[in-house]
Tab-separated table of C-alpha atoms and ligand atoms in Angstrom:
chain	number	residue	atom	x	y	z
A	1144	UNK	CA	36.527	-31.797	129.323
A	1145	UNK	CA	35.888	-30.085	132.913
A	1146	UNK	CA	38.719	-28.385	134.164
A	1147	UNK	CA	39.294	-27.930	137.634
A	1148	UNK	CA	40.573	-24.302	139.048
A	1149	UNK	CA	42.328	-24.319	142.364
A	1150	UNK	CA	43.034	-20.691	142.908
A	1151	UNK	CA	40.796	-17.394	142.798
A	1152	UNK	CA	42.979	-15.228	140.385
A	1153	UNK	CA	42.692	-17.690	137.542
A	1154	UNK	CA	38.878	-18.213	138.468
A	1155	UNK	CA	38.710	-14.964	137.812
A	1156	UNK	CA	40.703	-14.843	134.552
A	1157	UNK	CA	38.433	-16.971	132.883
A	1158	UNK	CA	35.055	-15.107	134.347
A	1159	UNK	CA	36.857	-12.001	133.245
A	1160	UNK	CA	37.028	-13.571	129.721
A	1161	UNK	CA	33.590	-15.272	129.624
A	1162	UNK	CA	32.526	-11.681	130.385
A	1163	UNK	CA	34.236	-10.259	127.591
A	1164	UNK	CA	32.871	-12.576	125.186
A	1165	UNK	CA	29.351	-11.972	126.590
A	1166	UNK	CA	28.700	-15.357	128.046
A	1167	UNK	CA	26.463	-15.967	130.412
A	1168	UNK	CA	28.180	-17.792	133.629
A	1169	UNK	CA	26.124	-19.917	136.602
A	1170	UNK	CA	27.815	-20.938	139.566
A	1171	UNK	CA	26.488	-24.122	141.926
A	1172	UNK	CA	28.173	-23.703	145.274
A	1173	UNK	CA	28.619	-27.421	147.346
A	1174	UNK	CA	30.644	-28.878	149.678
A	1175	UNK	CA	30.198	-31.894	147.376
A	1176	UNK	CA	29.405	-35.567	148.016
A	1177	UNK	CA	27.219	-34.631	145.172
A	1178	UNK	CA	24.436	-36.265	145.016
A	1179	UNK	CA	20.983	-35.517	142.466
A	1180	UNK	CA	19.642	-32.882	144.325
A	1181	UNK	CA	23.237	-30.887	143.533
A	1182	UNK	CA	23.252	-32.320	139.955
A	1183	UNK	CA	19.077	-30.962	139.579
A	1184	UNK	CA	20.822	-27.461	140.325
A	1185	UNK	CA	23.689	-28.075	137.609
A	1186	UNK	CA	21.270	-28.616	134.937
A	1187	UNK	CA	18.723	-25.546	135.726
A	1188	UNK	CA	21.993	-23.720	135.979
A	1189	UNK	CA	22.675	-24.924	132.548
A	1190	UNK	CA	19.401	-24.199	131.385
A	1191	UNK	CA	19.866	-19.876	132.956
A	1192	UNK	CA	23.844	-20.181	131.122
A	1193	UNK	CA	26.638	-20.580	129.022
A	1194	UNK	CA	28.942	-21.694	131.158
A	1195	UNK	CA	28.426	-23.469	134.256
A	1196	UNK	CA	30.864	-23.384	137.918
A	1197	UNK	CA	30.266	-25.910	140.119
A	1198	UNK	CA	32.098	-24.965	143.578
A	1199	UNK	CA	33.738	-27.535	145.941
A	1200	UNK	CA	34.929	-26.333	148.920
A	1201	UNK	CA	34.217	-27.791	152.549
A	1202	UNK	CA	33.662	-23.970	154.567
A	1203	UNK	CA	35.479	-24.635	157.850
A	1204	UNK	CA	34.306	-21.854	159.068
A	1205	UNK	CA	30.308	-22.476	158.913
A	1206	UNK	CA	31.088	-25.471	161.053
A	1207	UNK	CA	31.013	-24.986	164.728
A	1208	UNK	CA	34.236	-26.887	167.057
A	1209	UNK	CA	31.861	-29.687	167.654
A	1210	UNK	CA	30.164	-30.356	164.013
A	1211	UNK	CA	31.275	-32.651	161.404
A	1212	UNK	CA	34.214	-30.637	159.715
A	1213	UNK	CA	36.612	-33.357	159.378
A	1214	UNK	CA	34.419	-36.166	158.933
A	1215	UNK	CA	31.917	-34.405	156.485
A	1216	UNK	CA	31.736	-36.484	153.813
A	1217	UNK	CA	34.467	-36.502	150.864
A	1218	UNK	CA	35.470	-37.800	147.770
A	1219	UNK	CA	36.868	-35.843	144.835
A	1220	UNK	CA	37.217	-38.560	142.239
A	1221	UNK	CA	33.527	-38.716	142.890
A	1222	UNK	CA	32.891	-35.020	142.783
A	1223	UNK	CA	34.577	-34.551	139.713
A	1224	UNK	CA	33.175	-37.246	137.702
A	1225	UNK	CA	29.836	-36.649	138.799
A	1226	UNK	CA	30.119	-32.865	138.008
A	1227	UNK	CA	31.530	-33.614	134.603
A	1228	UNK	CA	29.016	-35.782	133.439
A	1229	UNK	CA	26.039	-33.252	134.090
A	1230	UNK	CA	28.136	-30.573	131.676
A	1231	UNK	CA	29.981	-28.412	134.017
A	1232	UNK	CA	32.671	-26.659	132.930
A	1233	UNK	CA	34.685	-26.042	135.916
A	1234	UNK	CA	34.893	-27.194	139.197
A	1235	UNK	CA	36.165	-24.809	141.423
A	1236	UNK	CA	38.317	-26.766	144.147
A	1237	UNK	CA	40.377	-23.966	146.156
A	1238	UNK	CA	42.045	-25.024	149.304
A	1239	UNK	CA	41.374	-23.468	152.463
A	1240	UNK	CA	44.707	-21.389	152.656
A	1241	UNK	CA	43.413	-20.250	149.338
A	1242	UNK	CA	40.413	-19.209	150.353
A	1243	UNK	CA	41.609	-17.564	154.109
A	1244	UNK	CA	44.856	-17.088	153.380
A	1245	UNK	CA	46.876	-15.614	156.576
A	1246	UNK	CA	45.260	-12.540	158.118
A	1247	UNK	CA	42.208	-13.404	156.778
A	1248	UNK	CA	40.021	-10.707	159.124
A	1249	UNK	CA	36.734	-10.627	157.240
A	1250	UNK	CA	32.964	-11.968	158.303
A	1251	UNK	CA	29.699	-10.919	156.687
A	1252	UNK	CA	26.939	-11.022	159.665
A	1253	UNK	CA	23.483	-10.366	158.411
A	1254	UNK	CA	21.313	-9.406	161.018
A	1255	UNK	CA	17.671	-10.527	161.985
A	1256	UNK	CA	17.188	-13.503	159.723
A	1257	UNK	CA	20.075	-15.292	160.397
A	1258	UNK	CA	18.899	-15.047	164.457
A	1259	UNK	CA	16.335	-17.669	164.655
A	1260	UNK	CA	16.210	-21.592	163.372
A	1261	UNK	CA	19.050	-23.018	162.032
A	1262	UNK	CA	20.780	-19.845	163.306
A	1263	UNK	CA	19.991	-20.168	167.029
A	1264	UNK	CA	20.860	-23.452	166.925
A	1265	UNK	CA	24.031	-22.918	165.100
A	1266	UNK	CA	25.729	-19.579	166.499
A	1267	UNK	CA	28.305	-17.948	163.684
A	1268	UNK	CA	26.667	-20.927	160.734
A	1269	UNK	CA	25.304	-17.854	158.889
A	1270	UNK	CA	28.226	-15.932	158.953
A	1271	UNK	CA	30.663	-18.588	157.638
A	1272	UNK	CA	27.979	-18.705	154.895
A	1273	UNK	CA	27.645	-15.193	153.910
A	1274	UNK	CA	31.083	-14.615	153.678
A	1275	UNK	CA	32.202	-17.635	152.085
A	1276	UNK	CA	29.110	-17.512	149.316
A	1277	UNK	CA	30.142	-13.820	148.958
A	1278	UNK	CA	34.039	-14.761	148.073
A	1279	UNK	CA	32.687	-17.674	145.792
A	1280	UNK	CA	30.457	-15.215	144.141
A	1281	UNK	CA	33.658	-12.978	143.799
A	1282	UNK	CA	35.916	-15.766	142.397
A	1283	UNK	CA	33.433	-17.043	139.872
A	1284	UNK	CA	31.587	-13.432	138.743
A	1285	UNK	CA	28.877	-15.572	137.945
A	1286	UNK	CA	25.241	-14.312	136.658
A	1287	UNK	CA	23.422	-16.376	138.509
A	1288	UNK	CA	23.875	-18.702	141.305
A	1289	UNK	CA	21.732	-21.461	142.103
A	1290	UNK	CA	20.906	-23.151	145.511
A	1291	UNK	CA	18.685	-25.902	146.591
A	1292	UNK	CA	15.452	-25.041	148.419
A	1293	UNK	CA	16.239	-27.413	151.029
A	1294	UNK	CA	18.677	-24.798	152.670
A	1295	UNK	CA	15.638	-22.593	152.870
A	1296	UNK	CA	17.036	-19.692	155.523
A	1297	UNK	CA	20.408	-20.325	153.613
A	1298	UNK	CA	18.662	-19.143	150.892
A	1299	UNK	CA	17.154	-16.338	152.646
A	1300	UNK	CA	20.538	-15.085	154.176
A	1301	UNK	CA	21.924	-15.257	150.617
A	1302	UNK	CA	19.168	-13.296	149.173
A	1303	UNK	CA	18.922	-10.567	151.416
A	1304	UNK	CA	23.415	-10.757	151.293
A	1305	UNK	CA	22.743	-9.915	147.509
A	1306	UNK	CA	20.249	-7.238	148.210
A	1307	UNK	CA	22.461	-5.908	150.939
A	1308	UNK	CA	25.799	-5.419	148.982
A	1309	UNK	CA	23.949	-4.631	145.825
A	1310	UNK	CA	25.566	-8.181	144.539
A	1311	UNK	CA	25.627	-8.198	140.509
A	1312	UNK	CA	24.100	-12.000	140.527
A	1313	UNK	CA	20.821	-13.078	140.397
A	1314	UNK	CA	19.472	-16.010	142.909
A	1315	UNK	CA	17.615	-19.114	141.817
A	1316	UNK	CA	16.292	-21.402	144.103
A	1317	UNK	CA	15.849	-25.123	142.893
A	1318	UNK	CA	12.997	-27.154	144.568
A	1319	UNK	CA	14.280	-30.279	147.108
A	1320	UNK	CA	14.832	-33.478	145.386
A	1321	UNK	CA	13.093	-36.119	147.616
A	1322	UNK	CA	13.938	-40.402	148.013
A	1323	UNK	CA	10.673	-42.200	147.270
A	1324	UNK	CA	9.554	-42.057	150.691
A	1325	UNK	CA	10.231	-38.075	150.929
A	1326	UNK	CA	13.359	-38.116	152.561
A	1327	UNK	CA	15.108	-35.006	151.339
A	1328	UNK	CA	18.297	-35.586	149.626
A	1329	UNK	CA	21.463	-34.502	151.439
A	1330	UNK	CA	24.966	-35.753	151.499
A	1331	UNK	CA	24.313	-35.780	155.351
A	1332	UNK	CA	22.220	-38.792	154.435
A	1333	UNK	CA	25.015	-41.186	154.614
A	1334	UNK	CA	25.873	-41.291	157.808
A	1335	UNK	CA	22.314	-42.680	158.608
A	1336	UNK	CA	22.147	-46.090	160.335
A	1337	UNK	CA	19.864	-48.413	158.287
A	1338	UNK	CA	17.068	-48.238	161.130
A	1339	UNK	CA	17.447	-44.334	161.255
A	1340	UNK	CA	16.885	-44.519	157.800
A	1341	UNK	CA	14.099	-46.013	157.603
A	1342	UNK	CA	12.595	-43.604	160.461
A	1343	UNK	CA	13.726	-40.540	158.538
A	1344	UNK	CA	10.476	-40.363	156.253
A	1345	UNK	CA	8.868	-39.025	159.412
A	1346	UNK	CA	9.860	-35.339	158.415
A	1347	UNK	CA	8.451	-35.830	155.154
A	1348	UNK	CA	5.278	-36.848	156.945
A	1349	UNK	CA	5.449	-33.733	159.641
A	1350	UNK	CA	5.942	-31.874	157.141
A	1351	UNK	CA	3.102	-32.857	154.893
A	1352	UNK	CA	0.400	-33.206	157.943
A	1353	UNK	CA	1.022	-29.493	158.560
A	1354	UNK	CA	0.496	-28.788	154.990
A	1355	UNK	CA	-2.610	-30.430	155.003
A	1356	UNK	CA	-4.295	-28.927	157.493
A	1357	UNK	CA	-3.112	-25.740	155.825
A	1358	UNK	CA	-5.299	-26.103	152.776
A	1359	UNK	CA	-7.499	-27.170	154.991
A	1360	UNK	CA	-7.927	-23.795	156.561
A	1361	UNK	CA	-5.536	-24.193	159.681
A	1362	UNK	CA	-3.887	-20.552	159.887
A	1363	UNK	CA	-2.884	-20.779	163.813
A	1364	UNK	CA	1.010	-21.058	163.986
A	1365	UNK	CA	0.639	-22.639	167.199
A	1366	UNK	CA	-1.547	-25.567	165.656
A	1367	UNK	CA	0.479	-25.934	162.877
A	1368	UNK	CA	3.932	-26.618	164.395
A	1369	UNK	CA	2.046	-28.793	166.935
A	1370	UNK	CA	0.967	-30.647	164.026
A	1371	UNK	CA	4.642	-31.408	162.768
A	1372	UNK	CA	5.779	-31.893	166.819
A	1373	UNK	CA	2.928	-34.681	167.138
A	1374	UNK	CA	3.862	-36.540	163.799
A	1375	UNK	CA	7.855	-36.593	165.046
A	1376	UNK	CA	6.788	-37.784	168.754
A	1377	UNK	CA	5.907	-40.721	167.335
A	1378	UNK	CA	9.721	-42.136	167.006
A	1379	UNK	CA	10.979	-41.789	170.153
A	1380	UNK	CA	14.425	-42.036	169.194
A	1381	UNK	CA	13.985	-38.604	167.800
A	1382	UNK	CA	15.684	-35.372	169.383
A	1383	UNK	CA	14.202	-32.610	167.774
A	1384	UNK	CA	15.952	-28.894	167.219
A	1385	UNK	CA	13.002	-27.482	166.380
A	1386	UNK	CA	9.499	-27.838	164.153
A	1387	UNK	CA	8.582	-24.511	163.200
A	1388	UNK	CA	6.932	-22.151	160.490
A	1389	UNK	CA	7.135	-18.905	159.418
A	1390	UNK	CA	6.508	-16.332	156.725
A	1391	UNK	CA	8.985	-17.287	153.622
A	1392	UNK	CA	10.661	-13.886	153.309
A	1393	UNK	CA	10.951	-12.479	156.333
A	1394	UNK	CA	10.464	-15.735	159.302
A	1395	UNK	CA	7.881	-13.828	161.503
A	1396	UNK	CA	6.090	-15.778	163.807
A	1397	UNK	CA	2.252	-14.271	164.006
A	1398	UNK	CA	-0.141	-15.744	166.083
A	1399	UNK	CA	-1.700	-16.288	163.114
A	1400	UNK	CA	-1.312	-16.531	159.182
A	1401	UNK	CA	-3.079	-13.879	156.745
A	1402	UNK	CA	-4.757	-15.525	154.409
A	1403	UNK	CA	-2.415	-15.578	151.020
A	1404	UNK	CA	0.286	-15.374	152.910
A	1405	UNK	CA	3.715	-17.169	151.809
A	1406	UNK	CA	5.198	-19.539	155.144
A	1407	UNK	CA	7.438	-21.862	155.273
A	1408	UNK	CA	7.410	-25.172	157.564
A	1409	UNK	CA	10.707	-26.123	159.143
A	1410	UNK	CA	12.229	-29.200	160.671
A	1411	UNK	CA	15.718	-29.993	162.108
A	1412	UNK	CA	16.568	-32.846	164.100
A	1413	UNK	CA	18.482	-35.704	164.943
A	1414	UNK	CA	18.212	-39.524	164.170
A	1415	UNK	CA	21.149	-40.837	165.961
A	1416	UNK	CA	24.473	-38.750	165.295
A	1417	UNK	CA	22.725	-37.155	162.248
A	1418	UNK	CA	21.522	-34.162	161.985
A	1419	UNK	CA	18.411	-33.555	159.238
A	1420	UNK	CA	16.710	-30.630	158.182
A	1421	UNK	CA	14.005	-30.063	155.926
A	1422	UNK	CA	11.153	-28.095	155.379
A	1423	UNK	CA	8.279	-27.463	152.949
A	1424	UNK	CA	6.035	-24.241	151.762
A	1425	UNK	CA	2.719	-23.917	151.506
A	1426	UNK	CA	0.093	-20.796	151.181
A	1427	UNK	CA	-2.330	-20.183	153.940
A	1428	UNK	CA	-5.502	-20.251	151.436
A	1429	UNK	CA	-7.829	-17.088	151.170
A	1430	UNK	CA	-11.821	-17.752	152.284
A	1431	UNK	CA	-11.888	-20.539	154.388
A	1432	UNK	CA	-13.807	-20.721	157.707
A	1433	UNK	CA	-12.023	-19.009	160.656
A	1434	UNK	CA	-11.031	-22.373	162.857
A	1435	UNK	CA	-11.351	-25.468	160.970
A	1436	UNK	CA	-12.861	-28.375	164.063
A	1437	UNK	CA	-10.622	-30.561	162.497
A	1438	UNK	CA	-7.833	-29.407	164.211
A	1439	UNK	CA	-8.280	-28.670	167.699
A	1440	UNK	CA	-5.491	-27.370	170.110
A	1441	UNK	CA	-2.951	-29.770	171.060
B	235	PAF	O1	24.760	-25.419	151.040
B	235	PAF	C1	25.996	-25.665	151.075
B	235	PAF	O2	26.459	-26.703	150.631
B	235	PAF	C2	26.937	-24.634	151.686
B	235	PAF	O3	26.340	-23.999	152.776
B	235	PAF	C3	27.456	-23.617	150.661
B	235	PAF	C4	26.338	-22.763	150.094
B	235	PAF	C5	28.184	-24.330	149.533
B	235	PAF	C6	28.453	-22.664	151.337
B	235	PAF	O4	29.547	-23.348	151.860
């Protein structure tokens, strides 16, 4: 039976004791509305451990004023059943007074990679992150933690947090779980209207083009993300945050890729109210032709 911990000192107690007794602990930190892509982490979090802590807490503060806080979607019965039957162990449910109790005067920024993307577009998103993923890696002492690919610079930040602090924990990123049409699975998902759900397959497709023309030779950074930008034009409806790639580890922008080298292809976006991200990697192939015809400036 999955037992649910509500406060950080008995969180602790029990890591303390799995420690003792030389298990192995994973931790899976959500803001639940689980979903498969969360319960695809539980079970390679299983697979790296003995004993696996699945986190629930909605982070107020990586939400900005005017983001979904309060109407993010909820529903603990849900949560907890969900996370049971995949063979957690606990869920870890603290409150927010548990987690910022009063006086509560720490933030973890992390500098440079938190400045572009997702982070331009959402001042102070990073640093709610960092700090909360810190305290949940505090509260749990887990081995390893695992997090979904589809937060790529989320998984960045948290990577170079660990390598920063000198965090005892060790980092696995799980590949996005897709819909059959590619839509990337997110509890954000929901709030789609039935049309806008139907049109959200087109960041799939951006996504994909670029990749294409990637092993096709395409190495200009320029042509790539105009690639993904002329895919997305075609629904109108669409307001785009951005279309962009960049190298995996560190998000530089060259004029151009080196062949072999790592990027990463990002999307965010609206469709109606909803906000969608997603992105995809791909490795700029060694040997090809400098400037493939195929894709001419756009
Ligand atoms: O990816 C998420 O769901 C959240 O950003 C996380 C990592 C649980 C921190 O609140």
């Amino acid at each position: 039976m999955m037992k649910v911990i509500k406060t950080i000192k008995e969180m602790q107690r029990i890591a303390d004791k799995l420690r003792e007794e030389g298990k192995k602990i994973a931790v899976v930190p959500t803001m639940g509305y689980l979903h498969e892509g969360h319960t695809s982490l539980m079970k390679i979090a299983r697979e790296h451990s003995d004993f696996v802590i699945t986190t629930l807490f909605v982070n107020p503060t990586q939400f900005a004023p005017h983001e979904d806080f309060t109407t993010y979607p909820r529903n603990f019965d849900r949560d907890f059943r969900i996370a049971e039957e995949h063979g957690c162990d606990i869920l870890f449910n603290p409150e927010v007074d548990e987690m910022y109790p009063h006086g509560f005067a720490t933030s973890i920024k992390i500098n440079n990679v938190t400045e572009k993307f997702e982070g331009e577009k959402r001042p102070g998103h990073f640093d709610g992150v960092a700090t909360v993923v810190c305290k949940l890696f505090t509260a749990t002492k887990a081995h390893f933690g695992v997090f979904g690919q589809k937060d790529v610079q989320q998984t960045i930040v948290i990577k170079k947090l660990v390598d920063d602090l000198n965090l005892d924990i060790k980092i696995i990123v799980a590949p996005t779980l897709r819909q059959s049409d590619g839509l990337a699975m997110s509890s954000r998902n929901v709030y789609l209207s039935v049309k806008d759900r139907t049109r959200s397959s087109i960041l799939y497709s951006a996504l994909t083009k670029a990749k294409d023309a990637i092993e096709k030779g395409e190495k200009r950074r320029k042509i790539i993300n105009a690639i993904m930008h002329a895919e997305l034009r075609t629904i109108h409806s669409i307001k785009l945050d951005y279309a962009m790639s960049a190298d995996v580890e560190t998000l530089d922008e060259p004029e151009e890729y080196l062949p072999g080298q790592h990027i990463v292809m990002m999307i965010a976006c609206f469709l109606g109210k909803t906000r969608l991200i997603d992105n995809m990697l791909a490795t700029i192939p060694s040997g090809i032709s400098e400037h493939p015809e195929k894709f001419e400036e756009m």
